[in-house]
Coordinates of C-alpha atoms in Angstrom, one line a residue:
X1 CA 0.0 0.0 0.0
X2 CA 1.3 3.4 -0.8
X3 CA -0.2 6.2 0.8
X4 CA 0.5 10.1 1.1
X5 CA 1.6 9.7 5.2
X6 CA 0.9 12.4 8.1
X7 CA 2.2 13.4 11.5
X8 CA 1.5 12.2 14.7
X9 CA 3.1 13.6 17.3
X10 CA 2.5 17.7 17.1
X11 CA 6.5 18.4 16.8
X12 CA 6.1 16.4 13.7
X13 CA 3.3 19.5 12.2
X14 CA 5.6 21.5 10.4
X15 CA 8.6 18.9 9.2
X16 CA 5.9 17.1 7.6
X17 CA 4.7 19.9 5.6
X18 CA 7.6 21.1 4.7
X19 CA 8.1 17.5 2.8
X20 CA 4.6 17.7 1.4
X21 CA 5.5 21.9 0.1
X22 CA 9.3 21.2 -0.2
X23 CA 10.2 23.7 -4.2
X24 CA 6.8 24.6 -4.3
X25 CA 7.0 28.2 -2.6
X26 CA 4.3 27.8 -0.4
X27 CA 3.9 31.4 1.6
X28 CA 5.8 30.3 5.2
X29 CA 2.2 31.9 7.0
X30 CA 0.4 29.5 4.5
X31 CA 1.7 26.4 6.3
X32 CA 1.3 27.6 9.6
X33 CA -2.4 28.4 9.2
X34 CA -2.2 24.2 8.0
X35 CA -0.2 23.6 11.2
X36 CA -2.8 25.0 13.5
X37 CA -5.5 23.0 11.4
X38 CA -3.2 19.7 13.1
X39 CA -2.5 21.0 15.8
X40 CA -6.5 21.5 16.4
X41 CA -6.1 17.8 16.6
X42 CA -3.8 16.8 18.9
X43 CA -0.8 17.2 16.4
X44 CA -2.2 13.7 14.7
X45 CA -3.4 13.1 11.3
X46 CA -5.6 10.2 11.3
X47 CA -4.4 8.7 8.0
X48 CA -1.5 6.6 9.1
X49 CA -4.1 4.6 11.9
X50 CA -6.0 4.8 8.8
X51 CA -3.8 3.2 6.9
X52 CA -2.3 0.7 9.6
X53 CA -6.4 -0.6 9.7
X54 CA -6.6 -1.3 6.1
X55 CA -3.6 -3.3 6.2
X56 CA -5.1 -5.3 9.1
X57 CA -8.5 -6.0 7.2
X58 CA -6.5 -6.7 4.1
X59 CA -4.4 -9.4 5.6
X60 CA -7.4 -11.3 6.6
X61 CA -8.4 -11.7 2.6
X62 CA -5.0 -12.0 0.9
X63 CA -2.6 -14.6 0.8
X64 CA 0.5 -12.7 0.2
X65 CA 2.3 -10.4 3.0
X66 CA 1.4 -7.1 2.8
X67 CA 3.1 -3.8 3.4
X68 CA 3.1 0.0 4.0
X69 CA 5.1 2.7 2.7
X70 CA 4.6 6.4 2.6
X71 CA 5.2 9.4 0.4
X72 CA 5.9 12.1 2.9
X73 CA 6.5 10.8 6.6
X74 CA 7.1 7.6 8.1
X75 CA 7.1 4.7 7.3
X76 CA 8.8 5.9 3.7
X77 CA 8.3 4.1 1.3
X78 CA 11.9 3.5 0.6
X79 CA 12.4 2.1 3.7
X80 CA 10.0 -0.2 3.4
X81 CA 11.5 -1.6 0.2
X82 CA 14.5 -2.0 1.7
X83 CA 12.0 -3.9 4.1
X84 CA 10.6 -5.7 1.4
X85 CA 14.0 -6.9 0.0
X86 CA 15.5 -7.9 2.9
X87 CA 12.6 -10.5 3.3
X88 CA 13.1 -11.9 -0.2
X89 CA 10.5 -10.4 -1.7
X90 CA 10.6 -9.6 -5.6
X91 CA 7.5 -8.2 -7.0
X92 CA 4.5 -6.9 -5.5
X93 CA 1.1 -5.0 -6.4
X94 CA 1.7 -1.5 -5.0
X95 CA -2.3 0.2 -4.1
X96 CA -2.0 3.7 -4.1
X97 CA -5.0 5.3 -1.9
X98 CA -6.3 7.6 -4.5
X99 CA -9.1 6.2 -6.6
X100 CA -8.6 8.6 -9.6
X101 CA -6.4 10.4 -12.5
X102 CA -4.6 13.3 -11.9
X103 CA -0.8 14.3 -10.9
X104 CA -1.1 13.9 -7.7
X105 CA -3.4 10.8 -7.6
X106 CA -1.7 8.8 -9.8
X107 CA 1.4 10.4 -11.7
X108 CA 3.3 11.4 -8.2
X109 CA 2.3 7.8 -7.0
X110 CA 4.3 6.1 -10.1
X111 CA 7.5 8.8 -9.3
X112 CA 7.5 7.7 -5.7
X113 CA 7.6 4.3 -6.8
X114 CA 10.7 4.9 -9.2
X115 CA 12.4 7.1 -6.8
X116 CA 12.2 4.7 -4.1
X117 CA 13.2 1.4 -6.3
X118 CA 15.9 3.4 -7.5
X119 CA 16.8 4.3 -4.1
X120 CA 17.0 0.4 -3.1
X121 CA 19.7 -2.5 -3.9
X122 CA 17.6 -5.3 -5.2
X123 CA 14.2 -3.6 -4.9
X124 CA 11.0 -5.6 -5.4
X125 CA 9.3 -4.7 -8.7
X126 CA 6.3 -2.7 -8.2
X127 CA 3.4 -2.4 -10.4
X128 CA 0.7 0.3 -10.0
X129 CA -2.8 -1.0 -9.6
X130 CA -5.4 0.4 -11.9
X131 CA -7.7 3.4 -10.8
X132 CA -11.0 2.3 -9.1
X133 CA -13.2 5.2 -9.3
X134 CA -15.8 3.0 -11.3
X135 CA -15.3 -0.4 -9.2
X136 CA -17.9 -1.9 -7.3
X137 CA -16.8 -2.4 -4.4
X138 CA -15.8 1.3 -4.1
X139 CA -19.3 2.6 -5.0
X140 CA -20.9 0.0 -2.8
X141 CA -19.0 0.8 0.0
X142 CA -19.6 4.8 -1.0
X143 CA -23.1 4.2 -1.5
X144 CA -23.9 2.3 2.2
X145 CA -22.0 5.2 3.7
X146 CA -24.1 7.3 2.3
X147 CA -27.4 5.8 2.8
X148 CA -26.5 6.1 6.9
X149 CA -25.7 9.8 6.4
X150 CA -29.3 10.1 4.5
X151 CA -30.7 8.3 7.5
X152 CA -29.4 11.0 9.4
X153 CA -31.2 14.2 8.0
X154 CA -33.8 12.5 5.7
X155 CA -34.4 10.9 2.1
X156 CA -35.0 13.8 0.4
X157 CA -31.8 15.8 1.3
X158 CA -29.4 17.1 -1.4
X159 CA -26.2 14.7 -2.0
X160 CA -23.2 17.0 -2.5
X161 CA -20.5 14.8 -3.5
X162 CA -16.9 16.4 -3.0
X163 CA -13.0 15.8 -3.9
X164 CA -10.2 17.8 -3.4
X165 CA -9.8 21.0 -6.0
X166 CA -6.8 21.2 -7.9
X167 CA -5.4 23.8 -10.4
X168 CA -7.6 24.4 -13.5
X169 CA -4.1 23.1 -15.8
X170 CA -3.9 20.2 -13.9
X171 CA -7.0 19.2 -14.1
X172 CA -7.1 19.3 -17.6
X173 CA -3.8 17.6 -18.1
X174 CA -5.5 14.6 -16.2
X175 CA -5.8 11.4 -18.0
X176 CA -4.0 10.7 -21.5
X177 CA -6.9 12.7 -22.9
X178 CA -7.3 15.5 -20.3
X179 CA -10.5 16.2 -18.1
X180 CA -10.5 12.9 -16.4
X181 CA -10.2 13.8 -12.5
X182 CA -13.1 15.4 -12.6
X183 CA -14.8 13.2 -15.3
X184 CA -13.8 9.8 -13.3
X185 CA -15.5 11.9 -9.9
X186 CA -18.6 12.9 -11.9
X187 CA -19.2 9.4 -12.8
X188 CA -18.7 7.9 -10.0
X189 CA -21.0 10.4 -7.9
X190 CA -23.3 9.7 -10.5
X191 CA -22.8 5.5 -9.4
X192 CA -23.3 6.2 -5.8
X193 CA -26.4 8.3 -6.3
X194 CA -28.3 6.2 -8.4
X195 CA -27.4 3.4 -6.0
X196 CA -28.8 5.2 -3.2
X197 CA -31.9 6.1 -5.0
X198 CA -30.8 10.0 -5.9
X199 CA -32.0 11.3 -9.0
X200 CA -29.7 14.6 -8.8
X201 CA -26.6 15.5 -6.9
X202 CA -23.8 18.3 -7.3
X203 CA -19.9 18.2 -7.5
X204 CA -18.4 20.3 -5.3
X205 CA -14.5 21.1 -4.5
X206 CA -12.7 21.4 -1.6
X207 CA -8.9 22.1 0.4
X208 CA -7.9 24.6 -1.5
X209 CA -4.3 25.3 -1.1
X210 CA -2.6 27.5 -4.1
X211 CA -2.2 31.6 -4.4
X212 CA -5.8 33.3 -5.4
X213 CA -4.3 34.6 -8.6
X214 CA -4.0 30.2 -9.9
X215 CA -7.0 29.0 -11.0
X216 CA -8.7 26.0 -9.4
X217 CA -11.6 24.0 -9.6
X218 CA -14.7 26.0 -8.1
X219 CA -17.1 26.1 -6.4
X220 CA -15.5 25.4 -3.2
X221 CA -18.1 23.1 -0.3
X222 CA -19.1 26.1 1.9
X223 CA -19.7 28.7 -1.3
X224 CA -22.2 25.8 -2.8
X225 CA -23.5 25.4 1.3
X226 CA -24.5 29.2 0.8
X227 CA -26.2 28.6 -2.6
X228 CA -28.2 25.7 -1.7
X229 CA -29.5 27.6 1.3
X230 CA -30.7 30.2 -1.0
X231 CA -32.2 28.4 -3.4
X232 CA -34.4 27.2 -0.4
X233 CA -32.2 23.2 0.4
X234 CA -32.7 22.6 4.2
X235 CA -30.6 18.9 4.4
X236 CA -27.5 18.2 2.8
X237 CA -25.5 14.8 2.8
X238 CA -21.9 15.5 2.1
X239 CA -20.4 12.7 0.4
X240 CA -16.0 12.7 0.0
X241 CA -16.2 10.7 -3.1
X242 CA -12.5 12.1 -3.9
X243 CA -11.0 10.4 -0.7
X244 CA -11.0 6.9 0.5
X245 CA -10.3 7.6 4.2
X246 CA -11.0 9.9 6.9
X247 CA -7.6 12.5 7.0
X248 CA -7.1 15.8 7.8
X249 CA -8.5 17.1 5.1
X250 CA -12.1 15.6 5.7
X251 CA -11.9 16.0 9.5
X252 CA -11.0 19.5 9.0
X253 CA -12.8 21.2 6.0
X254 CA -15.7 19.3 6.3
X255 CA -16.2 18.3 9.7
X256 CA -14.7 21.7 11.0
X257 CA -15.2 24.2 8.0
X258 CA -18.4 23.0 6.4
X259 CA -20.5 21.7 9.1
X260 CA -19.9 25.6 10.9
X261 CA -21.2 26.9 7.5
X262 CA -24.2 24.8 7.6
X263 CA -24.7 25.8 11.4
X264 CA -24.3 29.1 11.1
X265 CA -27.1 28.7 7.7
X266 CA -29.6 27.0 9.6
X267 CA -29.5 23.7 7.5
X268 CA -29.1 20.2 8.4
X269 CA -26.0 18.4 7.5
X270 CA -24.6 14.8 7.8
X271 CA -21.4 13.4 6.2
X272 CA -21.0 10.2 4.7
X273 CA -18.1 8.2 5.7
X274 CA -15.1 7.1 3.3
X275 CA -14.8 3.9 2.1
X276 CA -12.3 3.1 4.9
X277 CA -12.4 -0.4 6.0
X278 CA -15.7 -1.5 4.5
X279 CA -15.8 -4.7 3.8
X280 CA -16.7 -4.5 -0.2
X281 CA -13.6 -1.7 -0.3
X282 CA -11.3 -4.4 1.1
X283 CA -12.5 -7.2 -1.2
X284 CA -11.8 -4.5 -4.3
X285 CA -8.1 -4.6 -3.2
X286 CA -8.1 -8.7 -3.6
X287 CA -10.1 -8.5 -6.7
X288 CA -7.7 -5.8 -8.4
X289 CA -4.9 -8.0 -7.8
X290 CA -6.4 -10.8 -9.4
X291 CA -6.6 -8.6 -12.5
X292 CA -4.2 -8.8 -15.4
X293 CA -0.9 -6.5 -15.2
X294 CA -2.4 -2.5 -16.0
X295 CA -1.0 -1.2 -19.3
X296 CA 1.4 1.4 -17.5
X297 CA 0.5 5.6 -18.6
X298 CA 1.7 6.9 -21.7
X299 CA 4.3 9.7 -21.4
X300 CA 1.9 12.7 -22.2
X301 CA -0.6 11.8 -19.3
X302 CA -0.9 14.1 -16.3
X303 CA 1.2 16.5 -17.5
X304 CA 1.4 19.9 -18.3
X305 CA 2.0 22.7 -21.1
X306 CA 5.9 21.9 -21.8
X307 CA 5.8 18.3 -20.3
X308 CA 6.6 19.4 -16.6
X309 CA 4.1 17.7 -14.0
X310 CA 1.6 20.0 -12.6
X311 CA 2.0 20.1 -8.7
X312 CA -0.1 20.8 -5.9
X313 CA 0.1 20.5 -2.0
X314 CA -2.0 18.6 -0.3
X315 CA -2.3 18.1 3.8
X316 CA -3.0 14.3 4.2

């Protein structure tokens, strides 16, 4: 499994972002704003138990051993080749926990791999599982999530579906043909409502993290809050179809930011869970294994104007 990491201890706040930022020229006041957003929490991102649980329920259903390694904090994933090497392994399914295409949900995932097995003496060959956006098991475990969240403030309340906005050129580098983050999102919001009975939902953005002068995908989950409230919507289910477990960016923005906003504009809210340790989400893992080698992406995909990766900061 290869995941994007997170503190947890609070001395750990501001190293870790300063990997996650490290030749982007984040504004210094910019990360401690993010600091305090950790620090709100006890100095502990909640992806790493995160991830540490989905390695427990994945063990139970695979055959093979199965191991962790991060992109920006502990346990790296170089180290846990070196891991990995030492214990004779030689070629392994690496699951990165992002569900869609984009640079940093997929095209940073296959650089960490090469840095790291070039890092390594007699590295194990990794190779990329395909996106799951569209699987089953992902919109089944999205859809009974959201189902308790309707049970929450009612049947008939608006499904806002959200993912984290990224830069407008990004987003249209995404995929070998462009436009697929937010294509791949759209369709599979549009899976999870109709499996839960929706007829209509909206796609909203959220985590912001670039200067105001970049464009990024709009409009951002308390804006749309504000809309809906005009337009007369009293319940909203807010579903994080872009992320498949409950991190910092989730506890914070949505559980923090966006259930103030609806407070403060008198509407009812629930959010849906991510797809976490559910039981169908787990099986996916198993089943995508089982699936023959992915074709690996072509040059051009996820990339931007003269070739150079689009990058963006994200808070794990």
């Amino acid at each position: 499994m290869v995941s994007f990491g997170g503190p947890e201890r609070p001395e750990d706040v501001l190293p870790f972002l300063e990997n996650v930022v490290r030749g982007r020229g984040v504004p210094r006041e910019r990360l401690l704003e993010v600091e305090a957003h950790y620090q709100g929490f006890g100095g502990v991102s909640p992806i790493n138990q995160q991830c540490r649980d989905l390695v427990a329920a994945l063990e139970k259903v695979v055959d093979v051993p199965v191991y962790w390694g991060n992109r920006n904090w502990h346990p790296y994933l170089a180290d846990t080749l070196r891991q990995m090497a030492a214990d004779g392994v030689r070629h392994a399914a690496a699951f990165a926990t992002a569900a869609t295409s984009s640079y940093s949900s997929c095209r940073q995932y296959i650089e960490d791999i090469a840095r790291a097995t070039a890092e390594v003496p007699d590295a194990p060959r990794l190779v990329k599982l395909r996106h799951f956006y569209d699987h089953p098991g992902f919109i089944a475990a999205m859809a009974d999530h959201t189902w308790g969240a309707l049970a929450e403030v009612g049947a008939d309340a608006r499904l806002v579906f959200t993912a984290h906005s990224i830069p407008l050129s990004m987003a249209a580098a995404a995929g070998p043909r462009g436009g697929a983050y937010e294509a791949e999102l759209r369709a599979a919001s549009a899976l999870v409502a109709k499996a839960v009975g929706a007829d209509d939902f909206d796609l909203v953005w959220q985590s912001r993290s670039g200067p105001p002068q970049v464009p990024w995908l709009e409009p951002d989950v308390c804006d749309h809050l504000e809309q809906l409230r005009r337009e007369g919507t009293e319940a909203v289910v807010l579903v994080p179809i872009g992320f498949v477990s409950d991190h910092m960016e989730v506890k914070y923005d949505l559980d923090t930011e966006a259930a103030a906003k609806a407070e403060e504009l008198g509407m009812l809210l629930a959010r849906a869970g991510t797809a976490g340790t559910h039981p169908r989400f787990v099986s996916m893992i198993k089943e995508l294994m089982a699936e023959p080698e992915p074709v690996p992406c072509p040059a051009t995909c996820c990339v931007i104007g003269s070739g150079r990766p689009a990058r963006t900061p994200a808070t794990g």
